[in-house]
Structures are given as structure tokens and as C-alpha cells.
CSV table of N, CA, C and O in Angstrom, one decimal:
chain,number,residue,atom,x,y,z
Z,1,UNK,N,97.4,119.8,96.1
Z,1,UNK,CA,97.6,119.9,95.1
Z,1,UNK,C,96.2,120.8,94.7
Z,1,UNK,O,95.5,119.8,94.7
Z,2,UNK,N,96.8,121.8,94.1
Z,2,UNK,CA,95.6,122.6,93.4
Z,2,UNK,C,95.7,122.4,91.8
Z,2,UNK,O,96.5,123.2,91.6
Z,3,UNK,N,95.0,122.3,90.6
Z,3,UNK,CA,95.0,122.0,89.4
Z,3,UNK,C,94.0,123.0,89.1
Z,3,UNK,O,92.5,122.9,89.6
Z,4,UNK,N,94.1,123.8,88.7
Z,4,UNK,CA,93.1,125.1,87.6
Z,4,UNK,C,92.2,124.1,86.8
Z,4,UNK,O,92.8,122.9,86.2
Z,5,UNK,N,91.0,124.3,86.7
Z,5,UNK,CA,90.2,123.9,85.7
Z,5,UNK,C,91.2,123.3,84.2
Z,5,UNK,O,90.6,122.2,84.0
Z,6,UNK,N,91.6,124.5,83.5
Z,6,UNK,CA,92.1,123.9,82.3
Z,6,UNK,C,93.3,123.2,82.2
Z,6,UNK,O,93.3,122.0,81.8
Z,7,UNK,N,93.8,123.1,83.8
Z,7,UNK,CA,95.1,122.1,84.0
Z,7,UNK,C,94.4,120.7,84.2
Z,7,UNK,O,94.9,119.5,83.6
Z,8,UNK,N,93.1,120.3,85.5
Z,8,UNK,CA,92.6,119.8,85.0
Z,8,UNK,C,92.3,118.9,83.5
Z,8,UNK,O,92.0,117.5,83.1
Z,9,UNK,N,91.4,119.8,83.3
Z,9,UNK,CA,91.1,119.4,81.5
Z,9,UNK,C,92.3,118.9,80.7
Z,9,UNK,O,92.2,118.0,80.6
Z,10,UNK,N,93.4,119.3,80.9
Z,10,UNK,CA,94.3,118.6,80.3
Z,10,UNK,C,95.6,117.3,80.5
Z,10,UNK,O,95.0,116.4,80.0
Z,11,UNK,N,95.0,117.1,81.9
Z,11,UNK,CA,95.1,116.0,82.4
Z,11,UNK,C,94.8,115.1,82.4
Z,11,UNK,O,95.0,113.7,82.2
Z,12,UNK,N,93.1,115.4,81.9
Z,12,UNK,CA,92.3,114.0,81.9
Z,12,UNK,C,93.0,114.1,80.3
Z,12,UNK,O,92.3,112.3,80.4
Z,13,UNK,N,93.0,114.6,79.7
Z,13,UNK,CA,93.7,114.0,78.7
Z,13,UNK,C,94.3,112.9,78.7
Z,13,UNK,O,94.9,112.3,77.9
Z,14,UNK,N,95.4,113.8,79.5
Z,14,UNK,CA,96.6,112.6,78.9
Z,14,UNK,C,96.5,111.3,80.2
Z,14,UNK,O,97.3,110.0,80.1
Z,15,UNK,N,95.6,111.5,81.1
Z,15,UNK,CA,95.2,110.2,82.0
Z,15,UNK,C,94.1,109.2,81.0
Z,15,UNK,O,94.5,108.1,81.4
Z,16,UNK,N,93.7,109.9,80.1
Z,16,UNK,CA,93.0,108.7,79.1
Z,16,UNK,C,93.5,108.6,78.5
Z,16,UNK,O,93.7,107.4,77.3
Z,17,UNK,N,95.0,109.2,77.3
Z,17,UNK,CA,95.9,108.3,76.8
Z,17,UNK,C,97.0,107.4,77.3
Z,17,UNK,O,96.9,107.0,78.4
Z,18,UNK,N,97.1,106.6,76.2
Z,18,UNK,CA,97.8,105.2,76.4
Z,18,UNK,C,98.9,105.1,75.9
Z,18,UNK,O,99.8,104.1,76.0
Z,19,UNK,N,99.3,106.2,75.4
Z,19,UNK,CA,100.8,106.9,74.9
Z,19,UNK,C,101.6,108.3,75.2
Z,19,UNK,O,100.9,109.1,76.3
Z,20,UNK,N,102.6,108.6,75.6
Z,20,UNK,CA,103.0,110.1,75.6
Z,20,UNK,C,102.7,111.1,74.7
Z,20,UNK,O,102.8,110.8,73.9
Z,21,UNK,N,102.9,112.0,75.0
Z,21,UNK,CA,101.8,113.1,74.0
Z,21,UNK,C,102.7,114.3,74.1
Z,21,UNK,O,103.2,114.7,75.0
Z,22,UNK,N,102.8,114.4,72.9
Z,22,UNK,CA,103.5,116.4,72.7
Z,22,UNK,C,102.5,116.9,73.0
Z,22,UNK,O,101.2,116.7,72.3
Z,23,UNK,N,103.1,118.3,72.9
Z,23,UNK,CA,102.1,119.6,72.8
Z,23,UNK,C,101.1,119.7,71.8
Z,23,UNK,O,99.7,119.8,71.8
Z,24,UNK,N,101.9,119.2,70.4
Z,24,UNK,CA,100.5,119.5,69.1
Z,24,UNK,C,100.2,118.4,69.2
Z,24,UNK,O,98.6,119.2,69.2
Z,25,UNK,N,99.7,117.6,69.6
Z,25,UNK,CA,98.7,116.1,69.9
Z,25,UNK,C,98.1,116.7,71.3
Z,25,UNK,O,96.5,116.2,70.3
Z,26,UNK,N,98.6,117.2,71.9
Z,26,UNK,CA,97.6,117.9,73.2
Z,26,UNK,C,96.7,118.8,72.2
Z,26,UNK,O,95.3,118.7,73.0
Z,27,UNK,N,97.1,119.9,71.9
Z,27,UNK,CA,96.3,121.0,71.0
Z,27,UNK,C,94.9,120.5,69.8
Z,27,UNK,O,93.8,120.6,70.8
Z,28,UNK,N,95.5,118.9,69.4
Z,28,UNK,CA,94.8,118.6,68.5
Z,28,UNK,C,93.2,117.4,68.9
Z,28,UNK,O,92.1,117.4,68.8
Z,29,UNK,N,94.2,117.3,70.4
Z,29,UNK,CA,92.9,116.0,70.9
Z,29,UNK,C,92.0,117.0,71.7
Z,29,UNK,O,90.6,116.6,71.1
Z,30,UNK,N,92.2,118.5,72.1
Z,30,UNK,CA,90.8,119.4,73.0
Z,30,UNK,C,90.5,120.3,71.6
Z,30,UNK,O,90.7,121.8,72.3
Z,31,UNK,N,90.0,119.9,70.6
Z,31,UNK,CA,89.2,120.6,69.6
Z,31,UNK,C,88.5,121.3,69.8
Z,31,UNK,O,87.5,122.9,69.9
Z,32,UNK,N,87.5,120.8,71.2
Z,32,UNK,CA,86.6,121.5,71.9
Z,32,UNK,C,87.2,123.1,72.3
Z,32,UNK,O,86.1,123.9,73.0
Z,33,UNK,N,87.8,123.3,72.9
Z,33,UNK,CA,88.8,124.1,73.3
Z,33,UNK,C,89.5,125.2,72.4
Z,33,UNK,O,90.2,124.6,71.9
Z,34,UNK,N,89.2,126.3,72.3
Z,34,UNK,CA,90.2,127.3,72.0
Z,34,UNK,C,91.8,128.1,73.0
Z,34,UNK,O,91.7,129.1,72.7
Z,35,UNK,N,92.3,126.5,73.7
Z,35,UNK,CA,93.4,126.5,73.7
Z,35,UNK,C,94.6,127.2,72.7
Z,35,UNK,O,94.7,126.9,71.7
Z,36,UNK,N,95.3,128.1,72.9
Z,36,UNK,CA,96.2,129.1,71.9
Z,36,UNK,C,97.9,128.2,72.6
Z,36,UNK,O,97.6,126.9,73.3
Z,37,UNK,N,98.6,128.0,71.3
Z,37,UNK,CA,99.5,126.9,71.8
Z,37,UNK,C,100.3,127.5,72.7
Z,37,UNK,O,101.3,126.3,73.8
Z,38,UNK,N,100.4,128.6,72.9
Z,38,UNK,CA,101.3,129.1,73.7
Z,38,UNK,C,100.4,128.7,75.2
Z,38,UNK,O,101.6,128.5,76.3
Z,39,UNK,N,99.6,129.2,75.4
Z,39,UNK,CA,98.6,128.7,76.5
Z,39,UNK,C,98.6,126.9,76.7
Z,39,UNK,O,99.3,126.6,78.1
Z,40,UNK,N,99.1,125.9,76.0
Z,40,UNK,CA,99.4,125.0,76.3
Z,40,UNK,C,101.0,124.7,77.2
Z,40,UNK,O,100.8,124.3,78.1
Z,41,UNK,N,101.4,125.7,76.3
Z,41,UNK,CA,103.0,125.4,77.0
Z,41,UNK,C,103.1,125.7,78.1
Z,41,UNK,O,104.0,125.3,78.6
Z,42,UNK,N,102.4,126.8,78.4
Z,42,UNK,CA,102.5,127.2,79.5
Z,42,UNK,C,102.0,126.5,81.3
Z,42,UNK,O,102.4,126.1,81.9
Z,43,UNK,N,100.5,126.1,80.6
Z,43,UNK,CA,100.3,124.7,81.5
Z,43,UNK,C,101.0,123.8,81.5
Z,43,UNK,O,100.9,123.1,82.4
Z,44,UNK,N,101.5,123.2,80.4
Z,44,UNK,CA,102.2,122.1,80.0
Z,44,UNK,C,103.5,122.1,81.6
Z,44,UNK,O,103.9,120.8,82.8
Z,45,UNK,N,104.0,123.5,81.6
Z,45,UNK,CA,105.4,123.8,82.7
Z,45,UNK,C,104.1,123.9,84.1
Z,45,UNK,O,105.3,123.6,85.0
Z,46,UNK,N,103.2,124.2,83.7
Z,46,UNK,CA,103.4,124.4,85.3
Z,46,UNK,C,102.8,123.2,85.9
Z,46,UNK,O,102.8,122.7,87.0
Z,47,UNK,N,102.0,122.1,85.4
Z,47,UNK,CA,101.7,121.0,85.3
Z,47,UNK,C,103.1,120.2,85.5
Z,47,UNK,O,103.1,119.9,86.5
Z,48,UNK,N,104.2,120.4,85.2
Z,48,UNK,CA,105.7,119.9,85.6
Z,48,UNK,C,105.8,120.3,86.7
Z,48,UNK,O,106.6,119.4,87.7
Z,49,UNK,N,105.5,121.9,86.3
Z,49,UNK,CA,106.2,122.4,88.3
Z,49,UNK,C,105.3,122.0,89.3
Z,49,UNK,O,106.3,121.7,90.6
Z,50,UNK,N,104.2,121.2,89.1
Z,50,UNK,CA,103.1,120.9,90.1
Z,50,UNK,C,103.5,119.4,91.0
Z,50,UNK,O,103.0,118.9,91.7
Z,51,UNK,N,104.3,119.0,89.4
Z,51,UNK,CA,104.7,117.3,89.7
Z,51,UNK,C,103.4,116.3,88.8
Z,51,UNK,O,103.6,115.4,89.6
Z,52,UNK,N,102.5,116.7,88.4
Z,52,UNK,CA,101.6,115.8,88.3
Z,52,UNK,C,101.8,115.2,86.8
Z,52,UNK,O,101.2,114.3,86.6
Z,53,UNK,N,103.2,116.5,86.1
Z,53,UNK,CA,103.2,116.1,84.2
Z,53,UNK,C,104.9,115.3,84.8
Z,53,UNK,O,105.2,116.8,85.4
Z,54,UNK,N,105.5,114.4,83.3
Z,54,UNK,CA,106.7,115.0,83.0
Z,54,UNK,C,107.2,114.8,81.7
Z,54,UNK,O,106.6,114.0,81.4
Z,55,UNK,N,107.9,115.2,81.7
Z,55,UNK,CA,108.9,115.0,80.3
Z,55,UNK,C,109.3,113.8,80.7
Z,55,UNK,O,110.4,113.2,80.8
Z,56,UNK,N,109.0,112.8,78.9
Z,56,UNK,CA,109.7,111.7,79.0
Z,56,UNK,C,110.6,111.2,77.1
Z,56,UNK,O,111.0,109.9,77.6
Z,57,UNK,N,110.5,112.3,76.9
Z,57,UNK,CA,111.1,112.4,75.9
Z,57,UNK,C,110.9,113.1,74.6
Z,57,UNK,O,110.3,114.0,74.7
Z,58,UNK,N,111.2,113.0,73.3
Z,58,UNK,CA,111.0,113.8,72.1
Z,58,UNK,C,110.4,112.7,71.3
Z,58,UNK,O,110.9,111.8,71.2
Z,59,UNK,N,109.6,113.3,70.2
Z,59,UNK,CA,109.3,112.8,68.7
Z,59,UNK,C,109.7,114.6,67.6
Z,59,UNK,O,109.5,115.4,67.8
Z,60,UNK,N,109.8,113.3,66.5
Z,60,UNK,CA,110.3,114.3,65.7
Z,60,UNK,C,109.0,115.3,65.1
Z,60,UNK,O,107.8,115.1,64.8
Z,61,UNK,N,109.2,116.3,64.5
Z,61,UNK,CA,107.7,117.5,64.7
Z,61,UNK,C,107.5,118.3,63.5
Z,61,UNK,O,109.1,119.2,63.9
Z,62,UNK,N,108.4,117.8,62.5
Z,62,UNK,CA,108.3,118.7,61.2
Z,62,UNK,C,109.9,118.8,61.2
Z,62,UNK,O,110.5,117.9,61.5
Z,63,UNK,N,110.7,120.0,60.8
Z,63,UNK,CA,111.8,119.7,61.0
Z,63,UNK,C,112.5,119.4,62.3
Z,63,UNK,O,114.0,119.6,63.0
Z,64,UNK,N,112.0,119.9,63.2
Z,64,UNK,CA,112.7,119.8,65.0
Z,64,UNK,C,111.5,118.5,65.8
Z,64,UNK,O,111.0,117.9,65.0
Z,65,UNK,N,112.7,118.3,67.1
Z,65,UNK,CA,112.1,118.0,68.3
Z,65,UNK,C,110.8,118.0,68.9
Z,65,UNK,O,111.6,119.3,69.0
Z,66,UNK,N,109.7,117.6,69.2
Z,66,UNK,CA,108.9,118.0,70.4
Z,66,UNK,C,109.2,117.6,71.5
Z,66,UNK,O,109.4,116.0,71.9
Z,67,UNK,N,108.9,117.9,72.3
Z,67,UNK,CA,109.1,117.2,74.0
Z,67,UNK,C,107.7,116.2,74.1
Z,67,UNK,O,106.9,116.9,73.8
Z,68,UNK,N,107.7,115.3,74.9
Z,68,UNK,CA,106.7,114.6,75.0
Z,68,UNK,C,106.8,114.5,76.8
Z,68,UNK,O,107.3,114.3,77.0
Z,69,UNK,N,105.3,114.0,76.8
Z,69,UNK,CA,104.9,114.4,78.6
Z,69,UNK,C,104.2,113.1,78.6
Z,69,UNK,O,103.0,112.8,77.9
Z,70,UNK,N,103.9,112.7,79.6
Z,70,UNK,CA,102.4,111.4,80.4
Z,70,UNK,C,102.5,112.2,82.3
Z,70,UNK,O,103.6,112.9,82.6
Z,71,UNK,N,101.2,111.2,82.3
Z,71,UNK,CA,101.5,111.7,84.1
Z,71,UNK,C,102.8,111.6,84.9
Z,71,UNK,O,102.8,109.9,84.7
Z,72,UNK,N,102.8,112.2,86.0
Z,72,UNK,CA,103.6,111.6,87.1
Z,72,UNK,C,102.8,111.0,88.0
Z,72,UNK,O,103.4,110.4,88.8
Z,73,UNK,N,101.4,111.0,88.2
Z,73,UNK,CA,100.9,111.0,89.2
Z,73,UNK,C,99.2,110.2,88.4
Z,73,UNK,O,99.2,110.6,86.9
Z,74,UNK,N,98.9,108.9,88.8
Z,74,UNK,CA,97.5,108.1,88.2
Z,74,UNK,C,97.0,109.2,88.0
Z,74,UNK,O,96.6,110.2,89.7
Z,75,UNK,N,95.5,109.1,87.6
Z,75,UNK,CA,94.2,109.9,88.4
Z,75,UNK,C,93.7,109.4,89.6
Z,75,UNK,O,93.5,110.8,90.4
Z,76,UNK,N,93.3,108.5,89.7
Z,76,UNK,CA,93.6,108.0,91.4
Z,76,UNK,C,93.4,108.9,92.6
Z,76,UNK,O,94.1,109.4,93.2
Z,77,UNK,N,95.7,108.9,92.0
Z,77,UNK,CA,96.5,109.4,93.4
Z,77,UNK,C,96.5,110.8,93.1
Z,77,UNK,O,96.1,111.7,94.3
Z,78,UNK,N,95.8,111.8,92.4
Z,78,UNK,CA,95.5,112.9,92.2
Z,78,UNK,C,94.3,113.4,92.9
Z,78,UNK,O,94.3,114.1,94.3
Z,79,UNK,N,93.0,112.6,92.8
Z,79,UNK,CA,92.0,112.6,93.7
Z,79,UNK,C,92.5,112.7,94.7
Z,79,UNK,O,91.6,113.0,95.9
Z,80,UNK,N,93.4,111.4,95.4
Z,80,UNK,CA,92.9,111.4,96.8
Z,80,UNK,C,94.0,112.3,97.6
Z,80,UNK,O,93.8,112.8,99.0
Z,81,UNK,N,95.1,112.9,96.9
Z,81,UNK,CA,96.0,114.5,96.9
Z,81,UNK,C,94.8,114.8,97.4
Z,81,UNK,O,94.6,116.1,98.8
Z,82,UNK,N,93.7,115.2,96.7
Z,82,UNK,CA,92.9,116.3,96.7
Z,82,UNK,C,91.9,116.4,97.6
Z,82,UNK,O,91.7,117.3,98.6
Z,83,UNK,N,91.2,114.8,98.3
Z,83,UNK,CA,91.1,114.6,99.0
Z,83,UNK,C,91.6,114.6,100.2
Z,83,UNK,O,91.1,115.6,101.9
Z,84,UNK,N,92.6,114.0,100.1
Z,84,UNK,CA,93.8,114.4,101.4
Z,84,UNK,C,93.6,116.0,102.1
Z,84,UNK,O,93.8,116.1,103.7
Z,85,UNK,N,93.9,116.6,101.4
Z,85,UNK,CA,93.7,118.0,101.6
Z,85,UNK,C,92.6,118.9,102.3
Z,85,UNK,O,92.8,119.8,103.2
Z,86,UNK,N,91.4,118.2,101.8
Z,86,UNK,CA,90.3,118.7,102.4
Z,86,UNK,C,89.4,117.8,103.1
Z,86,UNK,O,88.7,118.6,104.1
Z,87,UNK,N,90.3,116.8,103.5
Z,87,UNK,CA,88.6,116.3,104.4
Z,87,UNK,C,90.3,115.4,106.0
Z,87,UNK,O,90.7,114.8,105.6
Z,88,UNK,N,89.3,115.6,106.9
Z,88,UNK,CA,90.1,115.5,108.1
Z,88,UNK,C,90.4,113.7,108.6
Z,88,UNK,O,89.4,112.8,107.5
Z,89,UNK,N,91.5,113.3,109.0
Z,89,UNK,CA,91.8,111.9,108.8
Z,89,UNK,C,90.7,111.4,109.1
Z,89,UNK,O,90.2,110.0,109.1
Z,90,UNK,N,89.9,111.6,110.4
Z,90,UNK,CA,89.2,111.3,111.4
Z,90,UNK,C,87.3,110.7,110.3
Z,90,UNK,O,86.5,110.2,110.9
Z,91,UNK,N,87.6,111.2,109.1
Z,91,UNK,CA,86.6,111.1,108.3
Z,91,UNK,C,86.5,110.2,107.2
Z,91,UNK,O,86.2,109.8,106.2
Z,92,UNK,N,87.8,109.5,107.1
Z,92,UNK,CA,88.2,108.6,105.7
Z,92,UNK,C,87.6,107.5,105.7
Z,92,UNK,O,86.6,107.1,104.9
Z,93,UNK,N,87.3,106.6,106.9
Z,93,UNK,CA,86.4,105.9,107.4
Z,93,UNK,C,85.1,105.7,106.6
Z,93,UNK,O,84.7,104.9,105.6
Z,94,UNK,N,84.3,107.1,106.7
Z,94,UNK,CA,82.9,107.3,106.4
Z,94,UNK,C,83.3,107.3,104.6
Z,94,UNK,O,82.4,107.1,104.4
Z,95,UNK,N,84.0,108.2,104.3
Z,95,UNK,CA,84.2,108.7,102.3
Z,95,UNK,C,84.3,107.0,102.2
Z,95,UNK,O,83.5,106.7,101.1
Z,96,UNK,N,85.2,106.2,102.8
Z,96,UNK,CA,85.6,105.2,101.8
Z,96,UNK,C,84.4,104.4,102.1
Z,96,UNK,O,83.9,103.4,101.1
Z,97,UNK,N,83.3,104.1,102.9
Z,97,UNK,CA,82.3,103.7,103.4
Z,97,UNK,C,81.3,104.2,102.1
Z,97,UNK,O,80.5,103.4,101.5
Z,98,UNK,N,81.1,105.3,101.8
Z,98,UNK,CA,80.5,106.0,101.4
Z,98,UNK,C,80.6,105.7,99.3
Z,98,UNK,O,80.2,105.1,98.6
Z,99,UNK,N,82.2,105.5,99.3
Z,99,UNK,CA,83.2,105.1,97.9
Z,99,UNK,C,82.3,104.0,97.6
Z,99,UNK,O,82.3,103.4,96.4
Z,100,UNK,N,82.8,103.0,99.0
Z,100,UNK,CA,82.3,101.6,98.3
Z,100,UNK,C,80.8,100.8,98.3
Z,100,UNK,O,80.4,100.1,97.2
Z,101,UNK,N,80.1,102.0,98.3
Z,101,UNK,CA,78.8,101.7,98.2
Z,101,UNK,C,78.2,102.2,96.7
Z,101,UNK,O,77.3,101.3,96.1
Z,102,UNK,N,79.1,102.8,96.1
Z,102,UNK,CA,78.4,103.2,94.9
Z,102,UNK,C,79.5,102.3,93.9
Z,102,UNK,O,79.7,102.8,92.5
Z,103,UNK,N,80.4,101.8,94.2
Z,103,UNK,CA,81.1,100.9,92.9
Z,103,UNK,C,80.8,99.2,93.1
Z,103,UNK,O,80.8,99.0,94.3
Z,104,UNK,N,80.7,98.9,91.8
Z,104,UNK,CA,80.6,97.3,91.8
Z,104,UNK,C,81.7,97.0,92.6
Z,104,UNK,O,82.5,96.6,92.2
Z,105,UNK,N,81.6,96.5,93.6
Z,105,UNK,CA,82.7,95.7,94.9
Z,105,UNK,C,83.1,94.4,94.4
Z,105,UNK,O,82.3,93.4,94.8
Z,106,UNK,N,84.2,93.8,93.5
Z,106,UNK,CA,84.3,92.7,93.1
Z,106,UNK,C,85.5,92.0,94.1
Z,106,UNK,O,85.6,93.0,94.6
Z,107,UNK,N,85.3,90.0,94.1
Z,107,UNK,CA,85.9,90.3,94.9
Z,107,UNK,C,87.7,89.8,94.4
Z,107,UNK,O,88.4,90.2,95.6
Z,108,UNK,N,87.6,90.8,93.6
Z,108,UNK,CA,89.3,91.1,92.8
Z,108,UNK,C,89.3,93.0,93.6
Z,108,UNK,O,90.6,92.8,94.5
Z,109,UNK,N,88.5,93.5,93.7
Z,109,UNK,CA,88.5,94.6,94.3
Z,109,UNK,C,88.8,94.3,95.8
Z,109,UNK,O,90.0,95.2,96.1
Z,110,UNK,N,88.0,94.1,96.7
Z,110,UNK,CA,88.3,93.5,98.1
Z,110,UNK,C,89.3,92.9,98.4
Z,110,UNK,O,90.2,93.9,99.0
Z,111,UNK,N,90.4,92.2,97.7
Z,111,UNK,CA,91.6,91.7,97.9
Z,111,UNK,C,92.7,92.9,97.9
Z,111,UNK,O,93.2,93.1,98.7
Z,112,UNK,N,92.6,93.9,96.7
Z,112,UNK,CA,93.2,95.0,96.7
Z,112,UNK,C,93.2,96.3,98.1
Z,112,UNK,O,94.0,96.3,98.2
Z,113,UNK,N,91.6,96.3,98.3
Z,113,UNK,CA,91.1,96.6,99.2
Z,113,UNK,C,91.5,96.3,100.5
Z,113,UNK,O,92.9,97.0,101.2
Z,114,UNK,N,92.0,94.7,100.9
Z,114,UNK,CA,92.7,94.4,101.8
Z,114,UNK,C,94.2,94.6,101.6
Z,114,UNK,O,94.7,95.0,103.1
Z,115,UNK,N,95.1,94.2,100.7
Z,115,UNK,CA,96.1,94.8,100.7
Z,115,UNK,C,96.6,95.9,101.0
Z,115,UNK,O,97.5,95.9,102.0
Z,116,UNK,N,95.9,97.1,100.2
Z,116,UNK,CA,95.7,98.7,100.3
Z,116,UNK,C,96.2,98.6,101.9
Z,116,UNK,O,96.9,99.5,102.3
Z,117,UNK,N,95.0,97.7,102.9
Z,117,UNK,CA,95.0,98.9,104.3
Z,117,UNK,C,96.4,97.7,105.2
Z,117,UNK,O,96.4,98.6,106.2
Z,118,UNK,N,96.8,96.3,104.5
Z,118,UNK,CA,97.5,95.7,104.9
Z,118,UNK,C,98.9,97.2,105.4
Z,118,UNK,O,99.8,97.2,105.9
Z,119,UNK,N,98.9,97.1,104.2
Z,119,UNK,CA,100.2,98.1,103.9
Z,119,UNK,C,100.1,99.5,104.0
Z,119,UNK,O,101.8,99.8,104.2
Z,120,UNK,N,99.1,99.6,104.6
Z,120,UNK,CA,99.1,101.2,105.3
Z,120,UNK,C,99.5,101.1,106.4
Z,120,UNK,O,99.7,102.3,106.8
Z,121,UNK,N,99.1,100.6,107.2
Z,121,UNK,CA,99.3,100.0,108.7
Z,121,UNK,C,100.6,99.6,109.1
Z,121,UNK,O,100.7,99.4,110.7
Z,122,UNK,N,101.4,99.0,108.2
Z,122,UNK,CA,102.6,99.1,108.1
Z,122,UNK,C,103.9,99.5,108.7
Z,122,UNK,O,103.9,100.4,108.1
């Protein structure tokens, strides 16, 4: 799955949010970007078409209602898809080895990793 740089920036906003967001909230969140509302609307529709964003409801916005959105996939799932598209399966152990060297692996994370490996081979 390929997201444009702008789509990735929009998704970062959603991944960091702790609640569904309407288009107007996305626009107000990205004040450093000069996106027009029409551009945001197009990107939200594109992200839904790509399956990374989903509509989850409506919120009152002035005299009308606006759709609210939330991620359809987690940030980790998206990154896994990107890596899986580019990395041959025989290089996955090497990738995981390098990744584990860069992260503080707690006993809880070790337990989750063992469970994930068991689940993936069933």
C-alpha cells in the first residue's frame, strides 16, 4: 500500500489522536500545513479507498453534520505492510534482529513477541 507524503501526514494526525476526528478538526490540527479543505476532503476519501481510514459516525458542525473518521489500521500494521511489500521473506529475521537491537525489549514485549511467533506459525 502506498501513501503519498501528505496522506502519511494526515494519517499521523489520526494515529496520534485518541478519538475520531472530523475534517474540520484535521484542518485545525495541521496549522503548519496550508492544506485547503477541499484537499483534505480528497485525501480523506483517498485514504478510505486505500483502506487505512474509516468513517465511524457524525458530529454536529454548525447547522449541519460532519463525518468523523478513525484509522482502519494501526500505525504498526501500516508500517508492516510497507516493509512486507519491499522486503523478501528470507530477510525478515535480519530485519527483526536489527529492530530488536534498537528497542528496549522488556519481558512484556518478549512475551508478546513469543505469542506473535506462535500465532503466525499455526
